[in-house]
Tab-separated table of C-alpha atoms and ligand atoms in Angstrom:
chain	number	residue	atom	x	y	z
A	1	MET	CA	130.376	106.090	122.761
A	2	SER	CA	127.870	103.158	123.004
A	3	THR	CA	126.854	100.572	120.572
A	4	PHE	CA	123.625	98.632	119.668
A	5	LYS	CA	122.778	95.886	117.200
A	6	ALA	CA	121.586	97.017	113.720
A	7	VAL	CA	121.276	95.487	110.270
A	8	ARG	CA	123.844	97.373	107.989
A	9	ILE	CA	123.722	97.487	104.232
A	10	ASP	CA	126.860	98.371	102.500
A	11	LYS	CA	127.631	98.764	98.786
A	12	ASP	CA	131.183	98.982	97.619
A	13	ASP	CA	133.746	97.317	95.379
A	14	ALA	CA	133.082	94.190	97.466
A	15	GLY	CA	129.475	94.304	96.282
A	16	TYR	CA	125.991	94.868	97.962
A	17	ARG	CA	125.536	93.173	101.386
A	18	ALA	CA	123.547	93.352	104.451
A	19	ALA	CA	124.652	92.056	107.910
A	20	LEU	CA	123.733	92.307	111.577
A	21	VAL	CA	126.566	94.400	113.255
A	22	ASP	CA	127.335	96.438	116.220
A	23	PHE	CA	126.543	100.117	115.329
A	24	ASN	CA	127.976	103.217	116.970
A	25	ASP	CA	125.658	105.664	118.521
A	26	ALA	CA	127.768	108.392	117.242
A	27	ASP	CA	127.076	107.210	113.699
A	28	LEU	CA	123.339	107.844	113.890
A	29	MET	CA	122.168	110.628	111.603
A	30	ASP	CA	120.762	114.030	112.696
A	31	GLY	CA	117.392	114.146	114.332
A	32	ASP	CA	115.759	115.692	117.459
A	33	VAL	CA	114.273	112.511	118.881
A	34	THR	CA	116.201	109.384	119.869
A	35	VAL	CA	114.136	106.265	120.273
A	36	ARG	CA	114.792	102.897	121.938
A	37	VAL	CA	113.314	100.528	119.229
A	38	THR	CA	111.331	97.765	120.760
A	39	HIS	CA	109.685	96.295	117.712
A	40	SER	CA	109.933	96.652	113.834
A	41	THR	CA	108.325	94.604	111.087
A	42	VAL	CA	109.425	93.498	107.588
A	43	ASN	CA	107.698	95.001	104.683
A	44	TYR	CA	107.980	94.187	100.998
A	45	LYS	CA	110.205	97.282	100.625
A	46	ASP	CA	112.514	96.223	103.397
A	47	GLY	CA	112.785	92.882	101.466
A	48	LEU	CA	113.850	94.872	98.318
A	49	ALA	CA	116.443	96.928	100.299
A	50	ILE	CA	118.050	93.950	102.025
A	51	THR	CA	118.203	91.782	99.166
A	52	GLY	CA	119.200	94.765	96.719
A	53	LYS	CA	116.593	93.538	94.232
A	54	SER	CA	115.439	97.221	93.673
A	55	PRO	CA	117.378	100.208	94.263
A	56	VAL	CA	115.336	101.462	97.368
A	57	VAL	CA	118.384	102.430	99.344
A	58	ARG	CA	119.702	105.796	98.415
A	59	ARG	CA	122.559	106.120	100.988
A	60	PHE	CA	125.298	103.868	102.225
A	61	PRO	CA	125.835	102.532	104.774
A	62	MET	CA	122.072	102.185	105.475
A	63	ILE	CA	120.100	100.611	108.204
A	64	PRO	CA	117.009	99.427	106.571
A	65	GLY	CA	113.559	99.133	108.166
A	66	VAL	CA	110.833	101.526	107.142
A	67	ASP	CA	108.908	101.110	110.371
A	68	PHE	CA	109.572	101.088	114.048
A	69	CYS	CA	107.864	101.439	117.391
A	70	GLY	CA	109.596	102.297	120.639
A	71	VAL	CA	110.048	104.384	123.541
A	72	VAL	CA	111.783	107.957	123.502
A	73	GLU	CA	114.996	108.132	125.123
A	74	ALA	CA	115.787	111.799	124.560
A	75	SER	CA	113.875	114.650	122.761
A	76	ALA	CA	114.458	118.088	121.783
A	77	HIS	CA	111.104	118.143	120.056
A	78	GLU	CA	108.292	120.141	121.366
A	79	GLY	CA	105.425	117.833	122.519
A	80	ILE	CA	107.606	114.718	122.639
A	81	ALA	CA	109.284	113.699	125.947
A	82	PRO	CA	111.331	110.672	127.173
A	83	GLY	CA	109.115	107.679	128.000
A	84	ASP	CA	106.643	108.441	125.074
A	85	LYS	CA	105.640	105.515	123.038
A	86	VAL	CA	106.005	106.354	119.340
A	87	ILE	CA	105.495	104.898	115.806
A	88	LEU	CA	107.454	105.764	112.693
A	89	ASN	CA	106.323	104.703	109.187
A	90	GLY	CA	108.132	105.957	106.049
A	91	TRP	CA	109.533	109.408	105.456
A	92	GLY	CA	112.508	107.866	103.660
A	93	VAL	CA	113.607	105.952	106.804
A	94	GLY	CA	115.218	102.819	105.853
A	95	GLU	CA	115.916	104.405	102.483
A	96	SER	CA	117.754	107.648	102.846
A	97	HIS	CA	117.743	108.133	106.654
A	98	LEU	CA	119.032	105.323	108.968
A	99	GLY	CA	115.984	103.019	109.714
A	100	GLY	CA	114.264	100.643	111.986
A	101	PHE	CA	116.206	97.367	111.889
A	102	ALA	CA	118.243	98.789	114.702
A	103	GLN	CA	117.937	98.936	118.545
A	104	LYS	CA	118.056	102.618	118.521
A	105	ALA	CA	116.913	105.300	115.995
A	106	ARG	CA	117.388	109.045	115.657
A	107	VAL	CA	114.816	110.906	113.635
A	108	ARG	CA	112.878	114.114	113.093
A	109	GLY	CA	110.115	114.448	115.775
A	110	ASP	CA	107.723	115.664	112.993
A	111	TRP	CA	107.867	112.193	111.538
A	112	LEU	CA	106.604	110.479	114.590
A	113	VAL	CA	103.010	109.458	115.575
A	114	PRO	CA	102.171	108.781	119.136
A	115	LEU	CA	101.234	105.143	119.778
A	116	PRO	CA	97.506	105.408	119.951
A	117	ALA	CA	95.507	104.192	123.025
A	118	GLY	CA	94.378	100.553	122.592
A	119	LEU	CA	97.440	99.389	120.740
A	120	GLU	CA	100.605	97.650	122.071
A	121	ALA	CA	103.975	98.148	120.434
A	122	ALA	CA	103.947	94.686	118.939
A	123	GLN	CA	100.415	95.116	117.620
A	124	ALA	CA	101.389	98.510	115.972
A	125	MET	CA	104.253	96.743	114.211
A	126	ALA	CA	101.908	93.858	113.334
A	127	ILE	CA	99.913	96.522	111.338
A	128	GLY	CA	103.084	98.436	110.355
A	129	THR	CA	103.280	100.313	107.088
A	130	ALA	CA	101.448	97.520	105.397
A	131	GLY	CA	98.201	97.817	107.528
A	132	TYR	CA	98.462	101.700	107.755
A	133	THR	CA	98.519	101.637	103.885
A	134	ALA	CA	95.550	99.234	103.853
A	135	MET	CA	93.613	101.759	106.002
A	136	LEU	CA	94.715	104.589	103.779
A	137	CYS	CA	93.230	102.783	100.889
A	138	LEU	CA	89.960	102.090	102.725
A	139	MET	CA	89.899	105.877	103.493
A	140	ALA	CA	90.453	106.699	99.756
A	141	LEU	CA	87.607	104.504	98.723
A	142	GLU	CA	85.192	106.008	101.437
A	143	LYS	CA	86.352	109.431	100.382
A	144	HIS	CA	85.344	108.702	96.805
A	145	GLY	CA	81.912	107.820	97.974
A	146	ILE	CA	82.197	103.937	97.763
A	147	THR	CA	79.748	101.993	100.081
A	148	PRO	CA	79.262	98.372	100.591
A	149	ALA	CA	75.722	98.801	99.123
A	150	MET	CA	77.429	99.449	95.681
A	151	GLY	CA	78.806	95.910	95.361
A	152	PRO	CA	81.802	93.558	96.269
A	153	ALA	CA	85.311	94.638	97.002
A	154	ILE	CA	88.342	92.848	95.635
A	155	VAL	CA	91.756	92.593	97.364
A	156	THR	CA	94.763	91.544	95.321
A	157	GLY	CA	97.936	89.937	96.780
A	158	ALA	CA	95.349	89.099	99.553
A	159	ALA	CA	97.659	86.699	101.511
A	160	GLY	CA	100.323	89.356	101.681
A	161	GLY	CA	100.687	92.095	104.362
A	162	VAL	CA	98.735	94.866	102.942
A	163	GLY	CA	96.273	92.233	101.574
A	164	SER	CA	95.572	90.527	104.879
A	165	VAL	CA	94.767	93.880	106.784
A	166	ALA	CA	92.844	94.971	103.702
A	167	VAL	CA	90.476	91.963	103.707
A	168	THR	CA	90.008	92.323	107.352
A	169	LEU	CA	89.200	96.097	107.176
A	170	LEU	CA	86.814	95.844	104.221
A	171	LYS	CA	85.000	92.983	105.758
A	172	GLN	CA	84.548	94.894	108.940
A	173	ALA	CA	83.386	97.836	107.008
A	174	GLY	CA	80.549	95.647	105.692
A	175	PHE	CA	81.827	94.751	102.137
A	176	HIS	CA	81.388	91.338	100.411
A	177	VAL	CA	85.136	90.648	100.135
A	178	ILE	CA	86.745	88.765	97.183
A	179	ALA	CA	90.254	87.839	97.893
A	180	SER	CA	92.531	87.416	94.828
A	181	THR	CA	95.653	85.186	95.546
A	182	ARG	CA	98.212	82.959	93.893
A	183	ARG	CA	97.992	80.833	96.810
A	184	PRO	CA	94.549	78.942	96.826
A	185	GLU	CA	96.016	76.789	99.623
A	186	GLU	CA	95.504	80.031	101.940
A	187	ALA	CA	91.719	80.017	101.322
A	188	ASP	CA	90.952	79.109	104.848
A	189	TYR	CA	93.294	81.677	106.218
A	190	LEU	CA	91.720	84.393	104.019
A	191	LYS	CA	88.285	83.297	104.869
A	192	GLY	CA	89.111	83.334	108.608
A	193	LEU	CA	90.004	87.138	108.085
A	194	GLY	CA	86.702	87.760	106.396
A	195	ALA	CA	87.042	86.949	102.651
A	196	ASP	CA	83.630	85.684	101.201
A	197	GLU	CA	85.058	84.520	97.980
A	198	ILE	CA	88.580	83.434	96.721
A	199	VAL	CA	89.761	84.160	93.183
A	200	ASP	CA	92.914	82.314	91.887
A	201	THR	CA	94.989	85.093	90.072
A	202	LYS	CA	95.419	82.597	87.240
A	203	GLU	CA	92.219	84.282	86.070
A	204	PHE	CA	94.207	87.339	85.438
A	205	GLU	CA	96.962	85.956	83.133
A	206	GLY	CA	97.045	87.282	79.630
A	207	ALA	CA	95.850	90.593	78.360
A	208	PRO	CA	92.250	91.629	79.481
A	209	ARG	CA	89.717	92.941	77.083
A	210	PRO	CA	89.010	96.665	77.518
A	211	LEU	CA	85.811	95.980	79.401
A	212	MET	CA	84.890	92.584	81.020
A	213	LYS	CA	81.816	91.450	82.991
A	214	GLU	CA	81.281	93.853	85.882
A	215	ARG	CA	82.221	91.932	89.165
A	216	TRP	CA	83.199	94.289	91.889
A	217	ALA	CA	82.512	98.008	92.805
A	218	ALA	CA	85.703	98.414	94.845
A	219	GLY	CA	89.103	97.305	95.185
A	220	ILE	CA	92.446	97.388	96.915
A	221	ASP	CA	95.278	96.424	94.589
A	222	THR	CA	98.674	95.681	95.990
A	223	VAL	CA	100.240	94.021	92.848
A	224	GLY	CA	99.674	96.244	89.748
A	225	SER	CA	100.667	95.181	86.329
A	226	LEU	CA	98.281	92.635	84.466
A	227	THR	CA	96.235	91.934	87.638
A	228	LEU	CA	95.286	95.621	88.062
A	229	ALA	CA	94.502	95.713	84.446
A	230	HIS	CA	92.102	92.899	84.705
A	231	VAL	CA	90.619	94.305	88.014
A	232	LEU	CA	89.924	97.652	86.239
A	233	ALA	CA	88.274	95.916	83.327
A	234	ALA	CA	85.958	94.089	85.626
A	235	THR	CA	85.059	97.039	87.848
A	236	ARG	CA	81.397	98.074	87.864
A	237	TYR	CA	79.949	101.436	86.709
A	238	ASN	CA	81.070	104.230	89.057
A	239	GLY	CA	83.252	101.847	91.037
A	240	ALA	CA	86.834	102.694	92.319
A	241	ILE	CA	90.168	100.820	92.843
A	242	ALA	CA	92.669	102.020	95.336
A	243	ALA	CA	96.188	101.108	93.988
A	244	CYS	CA	99.073	100.998	96.328
A	245	GLY	CA	101.583	98.274	95.141
A	246	LEU	CA	103.660	96.628	92.493
A	247	ALA	CA	104.475	93.159	93.632
A	248	GLN	CA	103.641	91.783	90.168
A	249	GLY	CA	105.107	94.688	88.412
A	250	MET	CA	105.201	98.521	87.918
A	251	ASP	CA	103.479	98.512	84.491
A	252	LEU	CA	99.837	98.957	83.904
A	253	PRO	CA	98.849	97.430	80.483
A	254	THR	CA	95.251	98.895	80.533
A	255	THR	CA	93.190	101.092	78.261
A	256	VAL	CA	91.063	104.122	79.058
A	257	ALA	CA	87.914	102.126	78.529
A	258	PRO	CA	86.955	101.527	82.246
A	259	PHE	CA	87.641	105.216	83.040
A	260	ILE	CA	85.698	106.880	80.088
A	261	LEU	CA	82.848	104.224	79.429
A	262	ARG	CA	82.133	103.030	83.154
A	263	ALA	CA	83.283	106.109	85.117
A	264	VAL	CA	85.780	103.929	86.968
A	265	ALA	CA	88.222	105.647	89.159
A	266	LEU	CA	91.819	104.661	90.031
A	267	LEU	CA	92.863	106.102	93.298
A	268	GLY	CA	96.632	106.325	93.862
A	269	VAL	CA	97.429	105.588	97.649
A	270	GLU	CA	101.075	106.529	98.972
A	271	SER	CA	102.226	106.235	102.566
A	272	VAL	CA	105.716	107.474	102.746
A	273	GLN	CA	105.038	111.259	102.496
A	274	CYS	CA	101.509	111.119	103.591
A	275	SER	CA	100.601	114.062	105.900
A	276	LYS	CA	100.820	113.822	109.696
A	277	ALA	CA	97.108	114.567	110.055
A	278	LYS	CA	96.023	111.631	107.784
A	279	ARG	CA	98.506	109.236	109.591
A	280	ILE	CA	97.083	110.197	112.851
A	281	GLU	CA	93.511	109.587	111.601
A	282	ALA	CA	94.607	106.229	109.958
A	283	TRP	CA	96.287	105.024	113.114
A	284	GLY	CA	93.367	106.110	115.454
A	285	ARG	CA	91.098	104.192	113.185
A	286	LEU	CA	93.202	101.059	113.127
A	287	ALA	CA	93.472	101.149	116.913
A	288	ARG	CA	89.731	101.511	117.292
A	289	GLU	CA	88.392	99.421	114.357
A	290	LEU	CA	90.764	96.563	113.423
A	291	ASP	CA	89.834	93.309	115.073
A	292	LYS	CA	92.823	92.400	117.331
A	293	ASP	CA	92.136	88.635	117.148
A	294	LYS	CA	92.209	88.813	113.438
A	295	LEU	CA	95.340	90.961	113.619
A	296	ALA	CA	96.949	88.217	115.922
A	297	SER	CA	95.846	85.420	113.400
A	298	MET	CA	97.735	87.068	110.538
A	299	THR	CA	101.002	87.839	112.513
A	300	THR	CA	104.191	85.820	112.931
A	301	HIS	CA	106.689	86.976	115.619
A	302	VAL	CA	110.505	86.603	114.852
A	303	PRO	CA	113.698	87.448	116.718
A	304	PHE	CA	115.901	90.282	115.455
A	305	ASP	CA	118.411	87.950	113.815
A	306	SER	CA	116.010	86.313	111.486
A	307	VAL	CA	115.234	89.607	109.539
A	308	MET	CA	117.591	88.728	106.664
A	309	ASP	CA	115.798	85.464	106.047
A	310	VAL	CA	112.468	86.903	106.339
A	311	ALA	CA	113.538	89.723	103.841
A	312	ARG	CA	114.488	87.059	101.350
A	313	ASP	CA	111.306	85.320	101.789
A	314	ILE	CA	108.978	88.297	101.373
A	315	VAL	CA	110.454	89.244	97.873
A	316	GLN	CA	109.659	85.687	96.902
A	317	GLY	CA	106.059	86.219	97.963
A	318	LYS	CA	106.394	83.373	100.673
A	319	ILE	CA	105.380	85.385	103.615
A	320	ARG	CA	101.778	85.013	104.760
A	321	GLY	CA	100.270	88.085	106.428
A	322	ARG	CA	102.505	90.235	108.745
A	323	VAL	CA	105.626	89.655	110.592
A	324	VAL	CA	106.661	91.438	113.800
A	325	VAL	CA	110.455	91.625	114.762
A	326	ASP	CA	111.282	91.658	118.418
A	327	MET	CA	114.222	93.929	118.691
A	328	ALA	CA	115.289	92.800	122.267
B	401	NDP	P1	103.873	91.291	100.763
B	401	NDP	O1	105.067	90.482	100.141
B	401	NDP	O2	103.462	90.866	102.088
B	401	NDP	O3	102.408	90.817	99.879
B	401	NDP	C1	102.499	91.011	98.459
B	401	NDP	C2	101.539	89.948	97.936
B	401	NDP	O4	101.447	90.174	96.485
B	401	NDP	C3	102.185	88.457	98.085
B	401	NDP	O5	101.790	87.874	99.273
B	401	NDP	C4	101.338	87.837	96.842
B	401	NDP	O6	100.048	87.665	97.393
B	401	NDP	C5	101.252	88.827	95.776
B	401	NDP	N1	102.303	88.741	94.848
B	401	NDP	C6	103.736	88.742	95.072
B	401	NDP	N2	104.340	88.517	93.971
B	401	NDP	C7	103.386	88.484	93.007
B	401	NDP	C8	103.461	88.261	91.509
B	401	NDP	N3	104.637	88.260	90.804
B	401	NDP	N4	102.224	88.413	90.907
B	401	NDP	C9	101.114	88.466	91.535
B	401	NDP	N5	100.945	88.628	92.834
B	401	NDP	C10	102.079	88.625	93.538
B	401	NDP	O7	104.050	92.797	100.424
B	401	NDP	P2	103.202	93.871	101.182
B	401	NDP	O8	101.864	93.451	101.491
B	401	NDP	O9	104.042	94.515	102.319
B	401	NDP	O10	103.191	95.039	100.035
B	401	NDP	C11	102.440	94.873	98.900
B	401	NDP	C12	102.767	95.880	97.861
B	401	NDP	O11	102.381	97.018	98.266
B	401	NDP	C13	104.312	95.978	97.494
B	401	NDP	O12	104.512	96.214	96.013
B	401	NDP	C14	104.768	97.182	98.425
B	401	NDP	O13	105.793	97.769	97.788
B	401	NDP	C15	103.367	98.035	98.269
B	401	NDP	N6	103.318	99.013	99.249
B	401	NDP	C16	103.134	100.287	98.933
B	401	NDP	C17	102.857	101.214	99.854
B	401	NDP	C18	102.700	102.658	99.400
B	401	NDP	O14	102.880	103.561	100.120
B	401	NDP	N7	102.176	102.855	98.137
B	401	NDP	C19	102.946	101.036	101.239
B	401	NDP	C20	103.099	99.709	101.480
B	401	NDP	C21	103.231	98.674	100.589
B	401	NDP	P3	99.289	86.128	97.242
B	401	NDP	O15	100.224	85.288	97.888
B	401	NDP	O16	98.038	86.335	98.022
B	401	NDP	O17	99.162	86.020	95.651
């Protein structure tokens, strides 16, 4: 029996707690592929899991971490061989299946996406679920027929992980990008990623009127709640907003006015159970299209033993951009 380092979450009479421990290989869950994890990343959901702020963990003990990238050690899965470099995002990993904050993971081969040509493992985790979700949002807007010629695009929670990649992707796609943030001090950072205008989220406090002045034709919303309600009320005729997050709250205090009077569309985006074909398309586009210098400028690298600190910071909205965890 061999052991490796892992973050382990327990919940019992002694309470809810996460710690870096030695984990036994034999205690990994079933799966037909075993991966040596080289890099992971901290997403908002990982912060919720480690702090216990929301009940995202559905099995104890749990190794959190909804993302990982690594090298296949053993495989009984057709088409996946030892030495292959693979990415995992979601599928309940880090929630109901032991996850990516570990030096080793065992999962179903169906869940894995090959690391696309043009991306290093660390870059893939700089993108992570956050960046892959930002691409799913852009794809949803495009599928709806939204083009830069229709007007500006707003990104909410812009200085966060999904937001930073969304600003970059929308700018590269040709949109005039409006970045909404609670941190106006990050204006230079956001402009460096491609934001043309910065909006302070103070503008989105209080209940919006059912319809407001039309300001944008598209949007990627990562925060939900009152902010999304304001964004919808100010969306142009025939515009669309891709909604993927709830950093401000799960509620949506809106009216039907934007939908029935301006033909605005609210496009739901979900990354965890997303089809493999769509994942491969999203990762291929990220490898080809996402500016790697901009990706580097939004990324911080941390050692494995910092994961708990980063998790606490991310749920407090203190992390800028993306964080890569080096598992070595
Ligand atoms: P981050 O913590 O990196 O970013 C969230 C950003 O939201 C913060 O940086 C902040 O941006 C803003 N924010 C935080 N708290 C509040 C608040 N109370 N009110 C208003 N704005 C706030 O998280 P991620 O980017 O990783 O994830 C963003 C959201 O998307 C999360 O809710 C996450 O669960 C969700 N998500 C959903 C996925 C899906 O499959 N649907 C996949 C991935 C993420 P700023 O400082 O600029 O104001």
